[in-house]
Coordinates of N, CA and C in Angstrom, one line a residue:
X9 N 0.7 33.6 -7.9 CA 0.4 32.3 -8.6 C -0.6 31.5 -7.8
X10 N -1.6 30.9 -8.4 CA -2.1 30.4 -8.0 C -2.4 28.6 -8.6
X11 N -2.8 27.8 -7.4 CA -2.3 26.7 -8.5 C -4.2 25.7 -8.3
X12 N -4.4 25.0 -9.1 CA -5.5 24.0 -8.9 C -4.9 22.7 -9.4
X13 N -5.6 22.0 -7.8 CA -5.2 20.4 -8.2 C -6.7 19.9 -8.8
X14 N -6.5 19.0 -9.6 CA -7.7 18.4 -9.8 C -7.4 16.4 -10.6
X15 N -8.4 15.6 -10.7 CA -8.2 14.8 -11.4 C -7.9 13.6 -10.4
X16 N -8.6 13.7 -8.9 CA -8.8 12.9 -8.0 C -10.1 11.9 -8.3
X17 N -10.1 11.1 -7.4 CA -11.6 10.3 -7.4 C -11.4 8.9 -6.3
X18 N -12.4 8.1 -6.9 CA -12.5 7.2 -6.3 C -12.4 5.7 -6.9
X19 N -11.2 4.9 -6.6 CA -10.7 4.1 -7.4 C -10.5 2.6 -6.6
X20 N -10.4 1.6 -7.0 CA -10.5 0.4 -6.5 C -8.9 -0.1 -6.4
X21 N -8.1 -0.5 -5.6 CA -7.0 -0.9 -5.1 C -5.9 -1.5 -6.2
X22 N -5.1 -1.7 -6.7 CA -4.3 -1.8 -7.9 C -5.2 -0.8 -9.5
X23 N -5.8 0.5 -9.1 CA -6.3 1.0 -10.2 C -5.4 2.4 -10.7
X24 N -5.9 3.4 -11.5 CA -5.0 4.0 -11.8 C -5.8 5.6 -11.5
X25 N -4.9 6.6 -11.3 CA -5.5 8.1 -11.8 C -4.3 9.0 -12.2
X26 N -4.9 10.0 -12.5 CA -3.6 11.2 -13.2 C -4.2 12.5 -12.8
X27 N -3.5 12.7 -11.3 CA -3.7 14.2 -10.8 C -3.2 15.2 -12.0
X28 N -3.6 16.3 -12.1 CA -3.2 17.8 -12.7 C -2.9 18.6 -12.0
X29 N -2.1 19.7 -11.8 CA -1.9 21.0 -11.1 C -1.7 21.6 -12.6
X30 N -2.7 23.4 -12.4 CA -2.7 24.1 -12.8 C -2.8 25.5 -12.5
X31 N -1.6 26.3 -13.2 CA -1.3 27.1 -12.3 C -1.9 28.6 -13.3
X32 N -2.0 29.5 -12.1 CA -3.1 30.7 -13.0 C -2.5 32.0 -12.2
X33 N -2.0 33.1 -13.3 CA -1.7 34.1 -12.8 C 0.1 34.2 -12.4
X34 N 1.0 33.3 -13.0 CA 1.9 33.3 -13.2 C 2.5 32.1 -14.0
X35 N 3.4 32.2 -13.7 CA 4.5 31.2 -14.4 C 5.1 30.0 -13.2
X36 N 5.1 28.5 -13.6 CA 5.8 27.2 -12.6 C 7.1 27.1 -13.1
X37 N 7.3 27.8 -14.4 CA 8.7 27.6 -14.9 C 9.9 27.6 -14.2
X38 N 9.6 28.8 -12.9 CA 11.0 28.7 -12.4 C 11.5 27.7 -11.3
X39 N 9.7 27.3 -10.8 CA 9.9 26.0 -9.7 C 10.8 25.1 -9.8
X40 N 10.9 24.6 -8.5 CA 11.0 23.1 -8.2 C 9.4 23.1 -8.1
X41 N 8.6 22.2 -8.3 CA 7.5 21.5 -8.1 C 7.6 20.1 -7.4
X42 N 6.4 20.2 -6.6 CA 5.9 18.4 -5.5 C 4.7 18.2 -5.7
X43 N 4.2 17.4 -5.2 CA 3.5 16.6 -4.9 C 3.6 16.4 -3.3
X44 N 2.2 16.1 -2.5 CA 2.3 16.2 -1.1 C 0.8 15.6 -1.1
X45 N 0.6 15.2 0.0 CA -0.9 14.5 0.4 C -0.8 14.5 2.0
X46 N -2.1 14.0 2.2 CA -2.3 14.3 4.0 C -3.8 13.4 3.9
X47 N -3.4 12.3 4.6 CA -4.3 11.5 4.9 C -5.0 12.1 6.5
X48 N -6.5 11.5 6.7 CA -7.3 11.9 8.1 C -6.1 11.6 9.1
X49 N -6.2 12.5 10.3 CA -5.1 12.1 11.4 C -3.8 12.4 11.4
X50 N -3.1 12.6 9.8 CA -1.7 12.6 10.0 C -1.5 13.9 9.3
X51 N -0.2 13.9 9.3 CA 0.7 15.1 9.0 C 0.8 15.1 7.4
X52 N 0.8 16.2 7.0 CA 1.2 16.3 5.3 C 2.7 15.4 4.9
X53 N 3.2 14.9 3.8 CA 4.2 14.2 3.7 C 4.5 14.6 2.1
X54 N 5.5 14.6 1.7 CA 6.1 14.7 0.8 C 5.8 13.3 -0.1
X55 N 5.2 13.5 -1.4 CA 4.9 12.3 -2.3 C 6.2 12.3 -3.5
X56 N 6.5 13.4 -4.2 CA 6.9 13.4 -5.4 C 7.7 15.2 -5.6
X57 N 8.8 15.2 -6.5 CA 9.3 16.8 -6.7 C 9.5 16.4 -8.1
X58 N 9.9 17.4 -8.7 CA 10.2 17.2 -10.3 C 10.9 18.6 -10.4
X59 N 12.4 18.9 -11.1 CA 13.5 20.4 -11.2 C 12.4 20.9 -12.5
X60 N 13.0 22.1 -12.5 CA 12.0 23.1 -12.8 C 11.9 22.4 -15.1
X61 N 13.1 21.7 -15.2 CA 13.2 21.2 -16.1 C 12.5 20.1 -16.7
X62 N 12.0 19.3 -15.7 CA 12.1 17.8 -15.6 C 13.2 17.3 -15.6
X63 N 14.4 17.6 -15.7 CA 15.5 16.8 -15.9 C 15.8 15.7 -14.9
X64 N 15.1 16.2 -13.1 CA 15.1 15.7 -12.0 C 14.2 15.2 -11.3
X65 N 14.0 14.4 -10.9 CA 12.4 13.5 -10.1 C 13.1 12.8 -8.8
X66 N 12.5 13.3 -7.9 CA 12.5 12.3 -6.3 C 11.2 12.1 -6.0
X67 N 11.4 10.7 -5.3 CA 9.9 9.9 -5.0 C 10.1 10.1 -3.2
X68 N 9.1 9.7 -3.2 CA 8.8 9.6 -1.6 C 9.0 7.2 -1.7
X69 N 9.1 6.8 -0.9 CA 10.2 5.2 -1.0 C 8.3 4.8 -1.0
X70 N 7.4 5.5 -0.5 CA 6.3 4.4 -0.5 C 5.4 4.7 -1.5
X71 N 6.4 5.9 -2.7 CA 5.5 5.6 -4.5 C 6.1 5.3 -5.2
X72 N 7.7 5.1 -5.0 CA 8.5 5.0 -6.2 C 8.5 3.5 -6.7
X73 N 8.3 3.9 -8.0 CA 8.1 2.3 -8.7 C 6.5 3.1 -9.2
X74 N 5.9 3.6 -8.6 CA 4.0 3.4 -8.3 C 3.5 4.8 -9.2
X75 N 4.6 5.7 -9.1 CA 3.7 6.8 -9.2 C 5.0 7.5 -10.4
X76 N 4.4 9.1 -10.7 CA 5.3 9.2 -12.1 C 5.0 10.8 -12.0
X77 N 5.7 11.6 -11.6 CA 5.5 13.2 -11.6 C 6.0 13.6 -13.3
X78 N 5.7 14.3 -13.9 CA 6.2 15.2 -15.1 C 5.4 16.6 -14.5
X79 N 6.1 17.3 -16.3 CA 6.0 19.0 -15.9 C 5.7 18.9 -17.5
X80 N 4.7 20.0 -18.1 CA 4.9 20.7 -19.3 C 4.8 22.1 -19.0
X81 N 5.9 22.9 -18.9 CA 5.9 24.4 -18.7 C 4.9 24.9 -19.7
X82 N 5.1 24.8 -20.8 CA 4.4 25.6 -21.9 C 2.8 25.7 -21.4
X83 N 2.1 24.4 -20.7 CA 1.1 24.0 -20.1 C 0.5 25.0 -19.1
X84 N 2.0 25.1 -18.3 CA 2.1 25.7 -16.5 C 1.2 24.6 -16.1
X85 N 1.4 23.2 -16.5 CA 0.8 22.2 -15.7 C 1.8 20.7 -15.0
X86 N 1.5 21.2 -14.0 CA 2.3 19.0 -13.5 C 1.4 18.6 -13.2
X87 N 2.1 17.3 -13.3 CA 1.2 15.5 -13.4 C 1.7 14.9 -12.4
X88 N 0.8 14.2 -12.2 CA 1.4 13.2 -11.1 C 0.5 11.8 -11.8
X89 N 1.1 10.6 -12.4 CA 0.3 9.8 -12.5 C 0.8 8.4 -11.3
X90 N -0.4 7.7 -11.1 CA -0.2 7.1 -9.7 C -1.2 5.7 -10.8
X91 N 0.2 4.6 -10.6 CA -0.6 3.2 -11.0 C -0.7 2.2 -9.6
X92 N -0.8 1.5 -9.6 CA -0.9 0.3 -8.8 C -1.4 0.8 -7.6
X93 N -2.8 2.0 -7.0 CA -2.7 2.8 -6.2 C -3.3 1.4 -5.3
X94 N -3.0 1.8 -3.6 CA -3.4 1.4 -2.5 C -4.2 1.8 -1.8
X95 N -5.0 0.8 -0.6 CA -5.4 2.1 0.4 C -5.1 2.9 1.1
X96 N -3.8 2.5 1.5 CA -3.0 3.6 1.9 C -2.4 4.7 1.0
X97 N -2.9 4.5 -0.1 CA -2.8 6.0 -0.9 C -3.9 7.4 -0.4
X98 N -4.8 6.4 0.3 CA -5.5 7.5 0.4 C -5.6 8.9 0.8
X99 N -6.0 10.0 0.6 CA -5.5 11.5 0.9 C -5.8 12.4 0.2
X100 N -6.2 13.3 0.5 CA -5.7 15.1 -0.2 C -4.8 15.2 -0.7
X101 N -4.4 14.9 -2.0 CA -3.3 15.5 -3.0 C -2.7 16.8 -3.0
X102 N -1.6 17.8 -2.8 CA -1.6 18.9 -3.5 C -0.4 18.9 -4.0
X103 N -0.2 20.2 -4.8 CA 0.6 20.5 -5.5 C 1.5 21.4 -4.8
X104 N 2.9 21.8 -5.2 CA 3.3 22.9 -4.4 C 4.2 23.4 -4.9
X105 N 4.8 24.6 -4.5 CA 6.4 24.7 -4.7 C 7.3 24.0 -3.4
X106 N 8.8 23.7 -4.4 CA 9.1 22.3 -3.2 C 10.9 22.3 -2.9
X107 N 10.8 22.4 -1.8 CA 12.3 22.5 -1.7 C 12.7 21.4 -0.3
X108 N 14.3 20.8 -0.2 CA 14.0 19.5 0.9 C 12.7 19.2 1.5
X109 N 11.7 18.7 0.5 CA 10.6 17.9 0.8 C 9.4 18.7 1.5
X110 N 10.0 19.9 1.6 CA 9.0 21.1 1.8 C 8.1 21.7 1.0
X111 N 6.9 22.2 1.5 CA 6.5 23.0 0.6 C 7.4 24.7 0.9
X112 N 7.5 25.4 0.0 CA 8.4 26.9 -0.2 C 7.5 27.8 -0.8
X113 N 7.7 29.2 -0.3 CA 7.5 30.4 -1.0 C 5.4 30.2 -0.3
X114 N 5.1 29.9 0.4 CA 4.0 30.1 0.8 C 3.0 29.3 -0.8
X115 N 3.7 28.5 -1.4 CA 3.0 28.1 -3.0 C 2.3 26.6 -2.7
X116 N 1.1 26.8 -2.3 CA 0.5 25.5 -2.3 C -1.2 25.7 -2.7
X117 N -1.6 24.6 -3.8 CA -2.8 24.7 -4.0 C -4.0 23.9 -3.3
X118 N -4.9 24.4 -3.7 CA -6.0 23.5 -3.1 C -6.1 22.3 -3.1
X119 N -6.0 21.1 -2.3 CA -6.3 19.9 -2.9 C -7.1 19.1 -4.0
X120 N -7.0 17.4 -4.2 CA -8.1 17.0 -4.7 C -7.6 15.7 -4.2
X121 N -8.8 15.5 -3.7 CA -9.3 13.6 -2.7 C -8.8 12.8 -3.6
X122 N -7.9 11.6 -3.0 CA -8.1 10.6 -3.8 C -8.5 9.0 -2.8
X123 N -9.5 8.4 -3.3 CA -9.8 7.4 -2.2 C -9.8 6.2 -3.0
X124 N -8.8 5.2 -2.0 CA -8.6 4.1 -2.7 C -9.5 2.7 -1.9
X125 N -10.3 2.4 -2.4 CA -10.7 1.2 -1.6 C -10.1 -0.3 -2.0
X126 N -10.2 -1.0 -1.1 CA -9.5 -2.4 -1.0 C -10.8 -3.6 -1.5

């Protein structure tokens, strides 16, 4: 499986965007799926998970309220929509497979930038 993030940019401080992951050459259905970003300097961190259903969502404490993961299997796509973004949003988005705030199974896609100015 392979997955693409896309649907990054460059956005001004309380603005909004709606990352995509899409995945090619298999199926996300049986995932847990995340969300993960890595700002210049630091370590990757866990942003968002969503159960392979949607029935389940965990936030990372500095998007919850801010940010909004879904899944449409049928799609083989997740979302991550991100309102009220900061500059400290700023980072490399990816997508992954996700287990205790990990990425699993070697399943992580390419990033996409997201730069927030103040």
């Amino acid at each position: 499986v392979q997955l693409q993030a896309s649907g990054g940019g460059l956005v001004q401080a309380g603005g909004s965007l709606r990352l995509s992951c899409a995945a090619s050459g298999g199926t996300l259905s049986s995932f847990v799926m995340g969300w993960f970003r890595q700002a210049p300097g630091k370590e990757r961190e866990f942003v968002a998970s969503i159960s392979w259903n949607g029935g389940t969502t965990n936030y990372a404490d500095s998007v919850k309220g801010r940010f909004t993961i879904s899944r449409d299997n049928g799609k083989n796509t997740v979302y991550l929509q991100m309102n009220n973004l900061k500059p400290d949003d700023t980072a490399v988005y990816y997508c992954a497979a996700e287990s205790g705030r990990t990425v699993v199974a070697g399943l992580i896609g390419q990033g996409t930038q997201v730069t927030v100015s103040s």
